[in-house]
Structure formats: C-alpha cells, structure tokens
PDB file of C-alpha atoms in Angstrom:
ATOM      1  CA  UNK A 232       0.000   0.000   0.000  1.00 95.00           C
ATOM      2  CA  UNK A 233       1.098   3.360  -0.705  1.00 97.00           C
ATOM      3  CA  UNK A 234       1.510   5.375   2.713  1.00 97.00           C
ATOM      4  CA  UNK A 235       0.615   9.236   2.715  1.00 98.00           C
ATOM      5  CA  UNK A 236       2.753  11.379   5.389  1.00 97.00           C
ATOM      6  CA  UNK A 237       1.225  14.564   6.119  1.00 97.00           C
ATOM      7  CA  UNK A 238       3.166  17.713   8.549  1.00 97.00           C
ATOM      8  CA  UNK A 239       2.560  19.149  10.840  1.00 97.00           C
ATOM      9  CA  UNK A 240      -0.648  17.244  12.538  1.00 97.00           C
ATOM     10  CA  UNK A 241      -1.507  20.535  14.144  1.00 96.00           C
ATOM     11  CA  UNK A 242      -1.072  23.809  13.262  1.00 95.00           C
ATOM     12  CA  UNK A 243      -1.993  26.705  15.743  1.00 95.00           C
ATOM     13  CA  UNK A 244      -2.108  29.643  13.693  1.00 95.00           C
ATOM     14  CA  UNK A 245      -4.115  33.023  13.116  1.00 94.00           C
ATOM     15  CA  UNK A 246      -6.805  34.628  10.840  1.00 95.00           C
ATOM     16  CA  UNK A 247      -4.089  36.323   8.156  1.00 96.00           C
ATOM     17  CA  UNK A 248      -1.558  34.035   8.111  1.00 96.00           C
ATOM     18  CA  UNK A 249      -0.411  31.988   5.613  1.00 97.00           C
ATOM     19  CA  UNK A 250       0.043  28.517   5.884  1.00 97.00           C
ATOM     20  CA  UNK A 251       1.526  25.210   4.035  1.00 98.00           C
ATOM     21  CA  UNK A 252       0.822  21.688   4.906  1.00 98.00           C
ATOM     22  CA  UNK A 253       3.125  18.984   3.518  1.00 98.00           C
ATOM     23  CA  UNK A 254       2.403  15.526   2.520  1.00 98.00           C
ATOM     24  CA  UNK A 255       4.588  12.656   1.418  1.00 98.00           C
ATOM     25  CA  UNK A 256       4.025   9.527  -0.986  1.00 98.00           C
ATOM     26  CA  UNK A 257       5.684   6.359   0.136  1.00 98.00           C
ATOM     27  CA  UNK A 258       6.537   5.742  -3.486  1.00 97.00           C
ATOM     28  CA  UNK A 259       5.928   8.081  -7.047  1.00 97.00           C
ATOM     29  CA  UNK A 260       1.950   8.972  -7.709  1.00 96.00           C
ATOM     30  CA  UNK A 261       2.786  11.320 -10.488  1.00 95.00           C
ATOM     31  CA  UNK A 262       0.211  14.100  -9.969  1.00 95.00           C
ATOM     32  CA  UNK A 263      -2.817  11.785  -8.531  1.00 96.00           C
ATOM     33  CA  UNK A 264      -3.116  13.613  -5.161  1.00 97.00           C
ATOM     34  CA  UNK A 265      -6.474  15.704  -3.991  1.00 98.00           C
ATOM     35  CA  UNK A 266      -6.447  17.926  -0.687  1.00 98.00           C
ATOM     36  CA  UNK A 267      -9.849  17.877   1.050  1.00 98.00           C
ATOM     37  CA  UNK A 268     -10.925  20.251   3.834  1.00 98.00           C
ATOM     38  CA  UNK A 269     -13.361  18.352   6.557  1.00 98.00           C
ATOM     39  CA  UNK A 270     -15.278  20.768   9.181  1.00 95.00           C
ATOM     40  CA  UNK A 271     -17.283  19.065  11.485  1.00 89.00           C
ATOM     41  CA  UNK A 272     -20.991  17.775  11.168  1.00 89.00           C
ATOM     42  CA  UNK A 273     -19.768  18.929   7.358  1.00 93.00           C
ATOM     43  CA  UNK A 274     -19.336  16.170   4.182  1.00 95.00           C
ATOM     44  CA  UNK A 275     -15.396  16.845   3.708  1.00 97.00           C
ATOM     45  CA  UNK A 276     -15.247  19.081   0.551  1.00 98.00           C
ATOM     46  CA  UNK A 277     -12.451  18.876  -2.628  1.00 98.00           C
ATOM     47  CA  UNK A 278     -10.059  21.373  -2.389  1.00 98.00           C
ATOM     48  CA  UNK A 279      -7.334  20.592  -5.159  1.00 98.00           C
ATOM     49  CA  UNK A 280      -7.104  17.475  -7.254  1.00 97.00           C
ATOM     50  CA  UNK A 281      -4.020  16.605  -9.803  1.00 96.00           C
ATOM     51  CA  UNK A 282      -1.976  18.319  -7.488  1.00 97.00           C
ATOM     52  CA  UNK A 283      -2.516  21.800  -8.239  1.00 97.00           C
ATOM     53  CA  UNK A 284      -5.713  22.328  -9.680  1.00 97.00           C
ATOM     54  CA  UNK A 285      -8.105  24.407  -7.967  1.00 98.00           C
ATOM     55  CA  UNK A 286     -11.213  22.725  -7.562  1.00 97.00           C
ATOM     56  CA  UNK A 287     -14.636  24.936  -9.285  1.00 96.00           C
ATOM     57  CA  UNK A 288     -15.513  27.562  -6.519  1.00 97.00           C
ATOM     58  CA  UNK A 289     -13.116  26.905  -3.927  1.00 98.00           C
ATOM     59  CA  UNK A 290     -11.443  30.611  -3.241  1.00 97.00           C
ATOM     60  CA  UNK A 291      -8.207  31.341  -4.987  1.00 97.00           C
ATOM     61  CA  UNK A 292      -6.344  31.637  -1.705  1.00 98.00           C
ATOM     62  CA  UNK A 293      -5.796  27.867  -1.869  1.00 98.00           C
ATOM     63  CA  UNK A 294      -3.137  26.101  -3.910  1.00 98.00           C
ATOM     64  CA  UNK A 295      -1.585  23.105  -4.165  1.00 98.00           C
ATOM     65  CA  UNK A 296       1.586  22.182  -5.837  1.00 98.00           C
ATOM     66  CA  UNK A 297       4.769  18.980  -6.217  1.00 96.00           C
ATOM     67  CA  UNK A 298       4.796  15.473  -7.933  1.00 94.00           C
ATOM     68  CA  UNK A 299       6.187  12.132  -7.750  1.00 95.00           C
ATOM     69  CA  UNK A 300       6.618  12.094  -3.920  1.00 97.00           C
ATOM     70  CA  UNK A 301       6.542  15.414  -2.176  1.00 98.00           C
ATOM     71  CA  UNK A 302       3.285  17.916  -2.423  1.00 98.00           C
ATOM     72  CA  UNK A 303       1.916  20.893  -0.171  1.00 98.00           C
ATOM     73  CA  UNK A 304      -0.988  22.327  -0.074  1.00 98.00           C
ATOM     74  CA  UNK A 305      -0.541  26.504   0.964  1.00 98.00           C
ATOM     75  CA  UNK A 306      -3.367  28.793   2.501  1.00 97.00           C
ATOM     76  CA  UNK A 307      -2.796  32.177   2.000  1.00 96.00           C
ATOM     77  CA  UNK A 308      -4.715  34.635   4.074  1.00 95.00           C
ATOM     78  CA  UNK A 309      -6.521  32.540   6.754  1.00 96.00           C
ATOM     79  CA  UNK A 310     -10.460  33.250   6.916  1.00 96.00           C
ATOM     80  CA  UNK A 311     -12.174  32.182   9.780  1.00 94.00           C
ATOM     81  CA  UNK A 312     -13.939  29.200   7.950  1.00 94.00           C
ATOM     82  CA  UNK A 313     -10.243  27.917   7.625  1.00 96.00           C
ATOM     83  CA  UNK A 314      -9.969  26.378  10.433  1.00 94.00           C
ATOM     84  CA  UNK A 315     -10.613  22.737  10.131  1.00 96.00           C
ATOM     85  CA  UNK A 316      -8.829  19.503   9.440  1.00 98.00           C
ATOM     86  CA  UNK A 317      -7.093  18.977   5.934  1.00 98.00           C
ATOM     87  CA  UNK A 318      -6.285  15.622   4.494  1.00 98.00           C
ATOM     88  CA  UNK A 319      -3.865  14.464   1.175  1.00 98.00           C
ATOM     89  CA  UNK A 320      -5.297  11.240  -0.384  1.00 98.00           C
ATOM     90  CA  UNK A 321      -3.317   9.226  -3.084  1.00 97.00           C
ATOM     91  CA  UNK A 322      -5.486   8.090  -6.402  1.00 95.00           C
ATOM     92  CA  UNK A 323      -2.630   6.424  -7.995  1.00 95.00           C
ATOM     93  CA  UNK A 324      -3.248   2.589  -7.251  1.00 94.00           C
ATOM     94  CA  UNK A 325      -5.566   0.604  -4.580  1.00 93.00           C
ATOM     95  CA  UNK A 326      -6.317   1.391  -1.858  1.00 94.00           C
ATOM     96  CA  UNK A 327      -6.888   5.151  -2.133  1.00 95.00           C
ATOM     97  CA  UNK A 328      -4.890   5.517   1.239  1.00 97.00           C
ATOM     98  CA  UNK A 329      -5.110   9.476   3.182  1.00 98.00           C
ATOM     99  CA  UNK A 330      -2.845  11.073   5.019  1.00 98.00           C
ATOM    100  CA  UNK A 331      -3.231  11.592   8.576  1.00 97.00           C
ATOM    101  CA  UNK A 332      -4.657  14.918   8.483  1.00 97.00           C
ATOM    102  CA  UNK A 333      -3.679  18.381   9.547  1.00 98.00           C
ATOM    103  CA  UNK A 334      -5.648  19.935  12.361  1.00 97.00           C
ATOM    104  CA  UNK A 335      -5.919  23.837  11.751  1.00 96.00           C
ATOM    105  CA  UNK A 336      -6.403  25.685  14.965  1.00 94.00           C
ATOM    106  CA  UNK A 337      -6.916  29.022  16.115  1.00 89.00           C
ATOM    107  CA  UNK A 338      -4.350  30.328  18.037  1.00 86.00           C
TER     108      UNK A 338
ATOM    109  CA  UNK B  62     -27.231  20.257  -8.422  1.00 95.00           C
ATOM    110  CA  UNK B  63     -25.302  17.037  -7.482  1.00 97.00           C
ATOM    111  CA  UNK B  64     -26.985  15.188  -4.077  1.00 98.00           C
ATOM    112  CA  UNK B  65     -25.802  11.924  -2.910  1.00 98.00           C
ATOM    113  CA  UNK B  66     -27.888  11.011   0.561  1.00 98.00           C
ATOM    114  CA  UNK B  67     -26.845   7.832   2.009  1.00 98.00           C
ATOM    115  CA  UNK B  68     -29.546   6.020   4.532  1.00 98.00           C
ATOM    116  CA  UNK B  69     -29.296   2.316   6.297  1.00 98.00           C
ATOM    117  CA  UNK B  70     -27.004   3.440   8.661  1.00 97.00           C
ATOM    118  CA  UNK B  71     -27.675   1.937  12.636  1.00 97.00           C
ATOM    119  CA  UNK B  72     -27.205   0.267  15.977  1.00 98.00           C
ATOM    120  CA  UNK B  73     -26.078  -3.281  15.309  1.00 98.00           C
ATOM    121  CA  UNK B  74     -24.800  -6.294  17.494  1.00 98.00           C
ATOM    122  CA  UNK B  75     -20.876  -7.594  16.706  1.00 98.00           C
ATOM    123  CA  UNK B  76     -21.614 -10.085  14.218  1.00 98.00           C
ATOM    124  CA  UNK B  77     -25.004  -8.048  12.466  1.00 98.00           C
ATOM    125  CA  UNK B  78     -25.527  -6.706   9.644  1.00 98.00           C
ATOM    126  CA  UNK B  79     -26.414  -3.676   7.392  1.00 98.00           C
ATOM    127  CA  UNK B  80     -26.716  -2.182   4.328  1.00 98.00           C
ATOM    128  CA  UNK B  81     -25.899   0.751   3.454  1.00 98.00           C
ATOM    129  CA  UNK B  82     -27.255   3.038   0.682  1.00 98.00           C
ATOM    130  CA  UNK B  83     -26.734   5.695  -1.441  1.00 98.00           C
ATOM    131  CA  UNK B  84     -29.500   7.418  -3.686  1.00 98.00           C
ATOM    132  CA  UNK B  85     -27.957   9.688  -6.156  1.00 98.00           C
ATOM    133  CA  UNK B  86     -29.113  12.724  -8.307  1.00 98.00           C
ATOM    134  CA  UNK B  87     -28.366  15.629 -10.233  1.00 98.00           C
ATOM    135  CA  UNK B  88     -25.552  13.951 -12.287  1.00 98.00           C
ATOM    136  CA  UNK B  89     -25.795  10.594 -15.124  1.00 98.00           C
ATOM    137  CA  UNK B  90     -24.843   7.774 -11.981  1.00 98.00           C
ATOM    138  CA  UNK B  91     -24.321   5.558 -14.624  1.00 98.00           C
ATOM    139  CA  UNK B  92     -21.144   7.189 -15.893  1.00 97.00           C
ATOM    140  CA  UNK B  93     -19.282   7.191 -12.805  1.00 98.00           C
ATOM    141  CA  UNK B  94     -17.347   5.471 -10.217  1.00 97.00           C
ATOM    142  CA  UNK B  95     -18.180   5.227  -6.766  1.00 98.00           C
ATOM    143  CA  UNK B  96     -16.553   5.001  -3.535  1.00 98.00           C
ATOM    144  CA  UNK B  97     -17.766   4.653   0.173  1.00 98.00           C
ATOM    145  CA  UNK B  98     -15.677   6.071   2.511  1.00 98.00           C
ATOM    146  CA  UNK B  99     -15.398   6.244   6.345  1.00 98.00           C
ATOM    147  CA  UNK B 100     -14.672   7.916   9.682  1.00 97.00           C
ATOM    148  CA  UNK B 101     -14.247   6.353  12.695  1.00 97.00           C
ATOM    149  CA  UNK B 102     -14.764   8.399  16.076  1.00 96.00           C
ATOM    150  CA  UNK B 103     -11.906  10.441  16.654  1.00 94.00           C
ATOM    151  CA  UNK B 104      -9.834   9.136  13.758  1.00 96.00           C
ATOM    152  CA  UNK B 105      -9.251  10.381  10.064  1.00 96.00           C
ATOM    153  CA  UNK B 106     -10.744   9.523   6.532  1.00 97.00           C
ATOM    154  CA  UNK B 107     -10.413   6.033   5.403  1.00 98.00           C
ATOM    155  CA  UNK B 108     -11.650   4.845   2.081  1.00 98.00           C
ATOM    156  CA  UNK B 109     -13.637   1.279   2.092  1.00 98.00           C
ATOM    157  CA  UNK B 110     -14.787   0.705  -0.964  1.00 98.00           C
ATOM    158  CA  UNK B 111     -14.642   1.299  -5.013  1.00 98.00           C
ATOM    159  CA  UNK B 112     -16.993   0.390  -7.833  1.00 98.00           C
ATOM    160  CA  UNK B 113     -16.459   1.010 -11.903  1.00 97.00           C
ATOM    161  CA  UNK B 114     -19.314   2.835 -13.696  1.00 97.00           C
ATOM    162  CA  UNK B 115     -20.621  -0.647 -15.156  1.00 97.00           C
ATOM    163  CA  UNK B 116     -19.861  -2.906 -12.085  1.00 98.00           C
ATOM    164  CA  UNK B 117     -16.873  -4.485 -13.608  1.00 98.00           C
ATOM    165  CA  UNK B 118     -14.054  -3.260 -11.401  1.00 97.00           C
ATOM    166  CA  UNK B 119     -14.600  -3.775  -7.870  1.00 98.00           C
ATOM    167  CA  UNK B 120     -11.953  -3.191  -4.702  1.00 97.00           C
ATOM    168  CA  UNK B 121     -11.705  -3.298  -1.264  1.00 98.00           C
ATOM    169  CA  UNK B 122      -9.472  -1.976   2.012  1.00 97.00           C
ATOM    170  CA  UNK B 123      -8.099  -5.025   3.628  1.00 97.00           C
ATOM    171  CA  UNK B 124     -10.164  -4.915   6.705  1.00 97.00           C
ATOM    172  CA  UNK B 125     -13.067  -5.598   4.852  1.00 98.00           C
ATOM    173  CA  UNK B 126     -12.528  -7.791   2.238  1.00 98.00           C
ATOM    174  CA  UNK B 127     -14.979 -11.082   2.722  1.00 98.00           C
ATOM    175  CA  UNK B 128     -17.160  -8.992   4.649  1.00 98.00           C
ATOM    176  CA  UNK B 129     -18.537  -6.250   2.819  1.00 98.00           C
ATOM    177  CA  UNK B 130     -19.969  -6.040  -0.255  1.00 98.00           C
ATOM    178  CA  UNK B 131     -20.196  -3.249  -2.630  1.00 98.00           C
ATOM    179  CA  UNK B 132     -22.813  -2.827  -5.674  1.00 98.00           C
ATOM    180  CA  UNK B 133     -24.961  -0.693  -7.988  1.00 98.00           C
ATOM    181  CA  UNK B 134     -28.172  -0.229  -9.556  1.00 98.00           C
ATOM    182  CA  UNK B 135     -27.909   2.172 -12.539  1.00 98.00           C
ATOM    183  CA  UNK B 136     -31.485   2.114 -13.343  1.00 98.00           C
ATOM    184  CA  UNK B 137     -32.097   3.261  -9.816  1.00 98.00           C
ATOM    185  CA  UNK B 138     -29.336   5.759  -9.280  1.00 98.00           C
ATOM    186  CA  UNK B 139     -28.189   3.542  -6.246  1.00 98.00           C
ATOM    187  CA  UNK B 140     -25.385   2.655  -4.508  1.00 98.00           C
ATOM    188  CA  UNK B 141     -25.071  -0.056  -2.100  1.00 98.00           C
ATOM    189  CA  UNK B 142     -22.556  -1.660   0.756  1.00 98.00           C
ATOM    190  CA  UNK B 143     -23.667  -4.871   2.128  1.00 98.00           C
ATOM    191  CA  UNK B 144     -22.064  -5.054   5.704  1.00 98.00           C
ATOM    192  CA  UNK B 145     -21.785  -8.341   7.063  1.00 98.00           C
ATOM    193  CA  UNK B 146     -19.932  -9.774  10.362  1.00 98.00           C
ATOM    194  CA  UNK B 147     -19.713  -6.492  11.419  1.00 98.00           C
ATOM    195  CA  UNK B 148     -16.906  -5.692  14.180  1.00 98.00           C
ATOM    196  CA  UNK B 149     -16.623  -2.782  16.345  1.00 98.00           C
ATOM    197  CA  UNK B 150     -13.876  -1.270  14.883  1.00 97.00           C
ATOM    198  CA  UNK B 151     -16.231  -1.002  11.580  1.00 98.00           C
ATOM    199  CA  UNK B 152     -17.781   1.622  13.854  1.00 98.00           C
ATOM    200  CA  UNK B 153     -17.687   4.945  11.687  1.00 98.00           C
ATOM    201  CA  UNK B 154     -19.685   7.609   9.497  1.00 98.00           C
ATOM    202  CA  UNK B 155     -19.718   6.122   6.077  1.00 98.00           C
ATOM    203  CA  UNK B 156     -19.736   8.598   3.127  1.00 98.00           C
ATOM    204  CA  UNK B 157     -20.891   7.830  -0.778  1.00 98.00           C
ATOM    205  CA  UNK B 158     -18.237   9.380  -2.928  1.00 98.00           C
ATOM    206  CA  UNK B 159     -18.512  10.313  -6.338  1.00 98.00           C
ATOM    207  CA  UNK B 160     -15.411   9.818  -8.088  1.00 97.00           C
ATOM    208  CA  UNK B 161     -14.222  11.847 -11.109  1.00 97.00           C
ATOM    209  CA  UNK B 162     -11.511  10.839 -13.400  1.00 93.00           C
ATOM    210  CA  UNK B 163      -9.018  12.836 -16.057  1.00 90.00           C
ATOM    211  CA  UNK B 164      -6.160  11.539 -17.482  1.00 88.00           C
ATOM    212  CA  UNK B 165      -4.036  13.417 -15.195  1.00 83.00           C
ATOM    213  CA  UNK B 166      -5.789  12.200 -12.161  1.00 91.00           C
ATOM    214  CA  UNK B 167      -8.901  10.851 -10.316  1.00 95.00           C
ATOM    215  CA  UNK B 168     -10.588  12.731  -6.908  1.00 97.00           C
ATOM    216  CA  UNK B 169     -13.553  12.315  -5.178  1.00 98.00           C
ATOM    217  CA  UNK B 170     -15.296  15.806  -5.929  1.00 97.00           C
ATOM    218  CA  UNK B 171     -18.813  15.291  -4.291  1.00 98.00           C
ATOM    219  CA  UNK B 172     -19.497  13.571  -1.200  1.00 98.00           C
ATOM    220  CA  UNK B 173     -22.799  12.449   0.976  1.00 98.00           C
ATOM    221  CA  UNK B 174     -23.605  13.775   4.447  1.00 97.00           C
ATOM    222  CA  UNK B 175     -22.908  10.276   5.743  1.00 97.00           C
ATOM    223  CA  UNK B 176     -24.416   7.757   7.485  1.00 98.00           C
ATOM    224  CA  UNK B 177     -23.677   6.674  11.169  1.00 98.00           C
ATOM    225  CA  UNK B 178     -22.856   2.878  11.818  1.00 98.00           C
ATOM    226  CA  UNK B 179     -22.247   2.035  15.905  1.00 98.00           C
ATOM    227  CA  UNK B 180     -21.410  -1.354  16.382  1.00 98.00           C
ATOM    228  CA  UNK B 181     -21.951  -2.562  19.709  1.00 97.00           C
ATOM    229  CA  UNK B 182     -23.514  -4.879  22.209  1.00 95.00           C
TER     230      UNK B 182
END
C-alpha cells in the first residue's frame, strides 16, 4: 500500500496568516493527489485534485503544488472558515490511502 | 445540483448486519465510479470501498474484504454496501463518494452527508 505522510498534525495559527501543509508519498503517484478540507458535522469538501488544480468555486487563496513524492498544499490569508482539518489522499493505485490529516487551529 | 444522501445506517450487534445506501441525483450515476468512505470516532478519513461505472471493477481496504460487499443499480441511481460480520472497529460515518476521473488524475469531488454505523452490544 502506498503510505501518505502529512506535517505538521496541528497547526496553531491566526486569521491572516499563511500557511503550508506537507504531505509525502511512500513511493511516485505522479500528480494523482487531492487535498480535502473536513469541518465538522460537514461532508469533507475537494479542495485541489491533480496536485494543483483548484477545484470549481473553492477561493483562490488555496493552492496546491509537487509530484512524484513530495506535495503541499498553501493557505494564503486565513479566513475564519479555515480552520478545520485537511487531508492528502493518493489516487494512484488501490487502496486510495489518506494522510493523517492536519488539524488547523486558532491560536 | 449534485446530491448523494446515504440512509441504512444503525445500531447493530458484533456479528449483524447492514446495508448501506446511497440514492444519487443531479448527475448521469451511470457514468461514474463510486466510492464509500469512512470515519471512525476520533480518527481520520479512510476509504472502504470502489466500484467502476458498469460494475466491472470492484476493490476493497483489507479490513473488509470477505465482509462487505459493494454494488450498484444504474437504473435506480443507487449505490449499495452490504455489511456483514460487522466488528466494532467497523464503527464509523460512512460517506458515498462520487469519483471523477481525467487523465491526469482521479478525486472524489462530491461527497454524501454520511451515514452513522455504531457497532456494539
């Protein structure tokens, strides 16, 4: 199975700030990695898919960028609805493993 | 607009079982994959379950393979996870995905509000 390594797994930061989340494939997925954002009592919600595409209507202040191995996803100007957990998930091969998650918090 | 409510979800004994659905609209089901996905109390996402467009590919997670069962009904916009010998660690919200595919990459891009499954005695 591939594994997916996200850092940090909790992030304390501020409404304004800008922040990157990192996330590692145990082996080459070429560009089939998706970011979702998951608030909860909310159905988790696409952010980016192929690494860097912005997903229709989610604000330009999120990006996502890498291949093979090594991707981040970056959040530029924290809004309040931010905060929540972010995950990295690998479509490359079976099973469709996520990372850990990210926990955004307000500091 | 896309909608994907999922229903079935319960209270069940160790050893029970379910079945989950999924009733789809606002897109051509037939044309897609599908995916059920889950979340366990306190833990992270965890995908269960894929399905081709026309049934012919099928996959599971580990965990689950010989116990659950996923299918489709095109002519009914339905999905469907057949949950048997249920544990408690198969305790979880479990999400219909809708799964969208490019050449570049596939992503789940519309999800269900979920369904709750406790299993417990």
């Amino acid at each position: 199975d591939i594994q997916m390594t996200q850092s940090p797994s909790s992030l304390s930061t501020s409404v304004g700030d800008r922040v990157t989340i990192t996330c590692r494939a145990s082996q080459r997925i070429s560009s089939f990695l998706s970011w979702y954002q998951h608030r909860p009592g909310i159905a988790p919600k696409l952010l980016i898919y192929a690494a860097s595409r912005l997903q229709s209507g989610v604000p330009s202040r999120f990006s996502g960028s890498g291949s093979g191995t090594n991707f981040t996803l970056t959040i530029s100007n924290l809004q309040p609805e931010d905060f929540a957990t972010y995950y990295c998930q690998q479509s490359y091969d079976t099973p469709r493993t996520f990372g850990q998650g990210t926990e955004l918090e307000l500091k | 607009e896309v909608q994907l409510v999922e229903s079935g979800g319960g209270l069940v004994q160790p050893g029970g079982s379910l079945r989950l659905s999924c009733a789809a609209s606002g897109f051509t089901f037939s044309t897609y994959s599908m995916n059920w996905v889950r979340q366990a109390p306190g833990k992270g996402l965890e995908w269960v379950s894929y399905i081709s467009s026309s049934s012919s590919l099928i996959y599971y997670t580990d965990s689950v393979k010989g116990r659950f069962t996923i299918s489709r009904d095109n002519a009914k916009n339905s999905l469907f996870l057949q949950m048997d010998n249920l544990r408690a660690d198969d305790t979880a919200l479990y999400y219909c995905v809708r799964e969208t595919r490019i050449p570049q990459s596939y992503y789940f891009d519309y999800w269900g509000q979920g369904t709750l499954v406790t299993v417990s005695s």
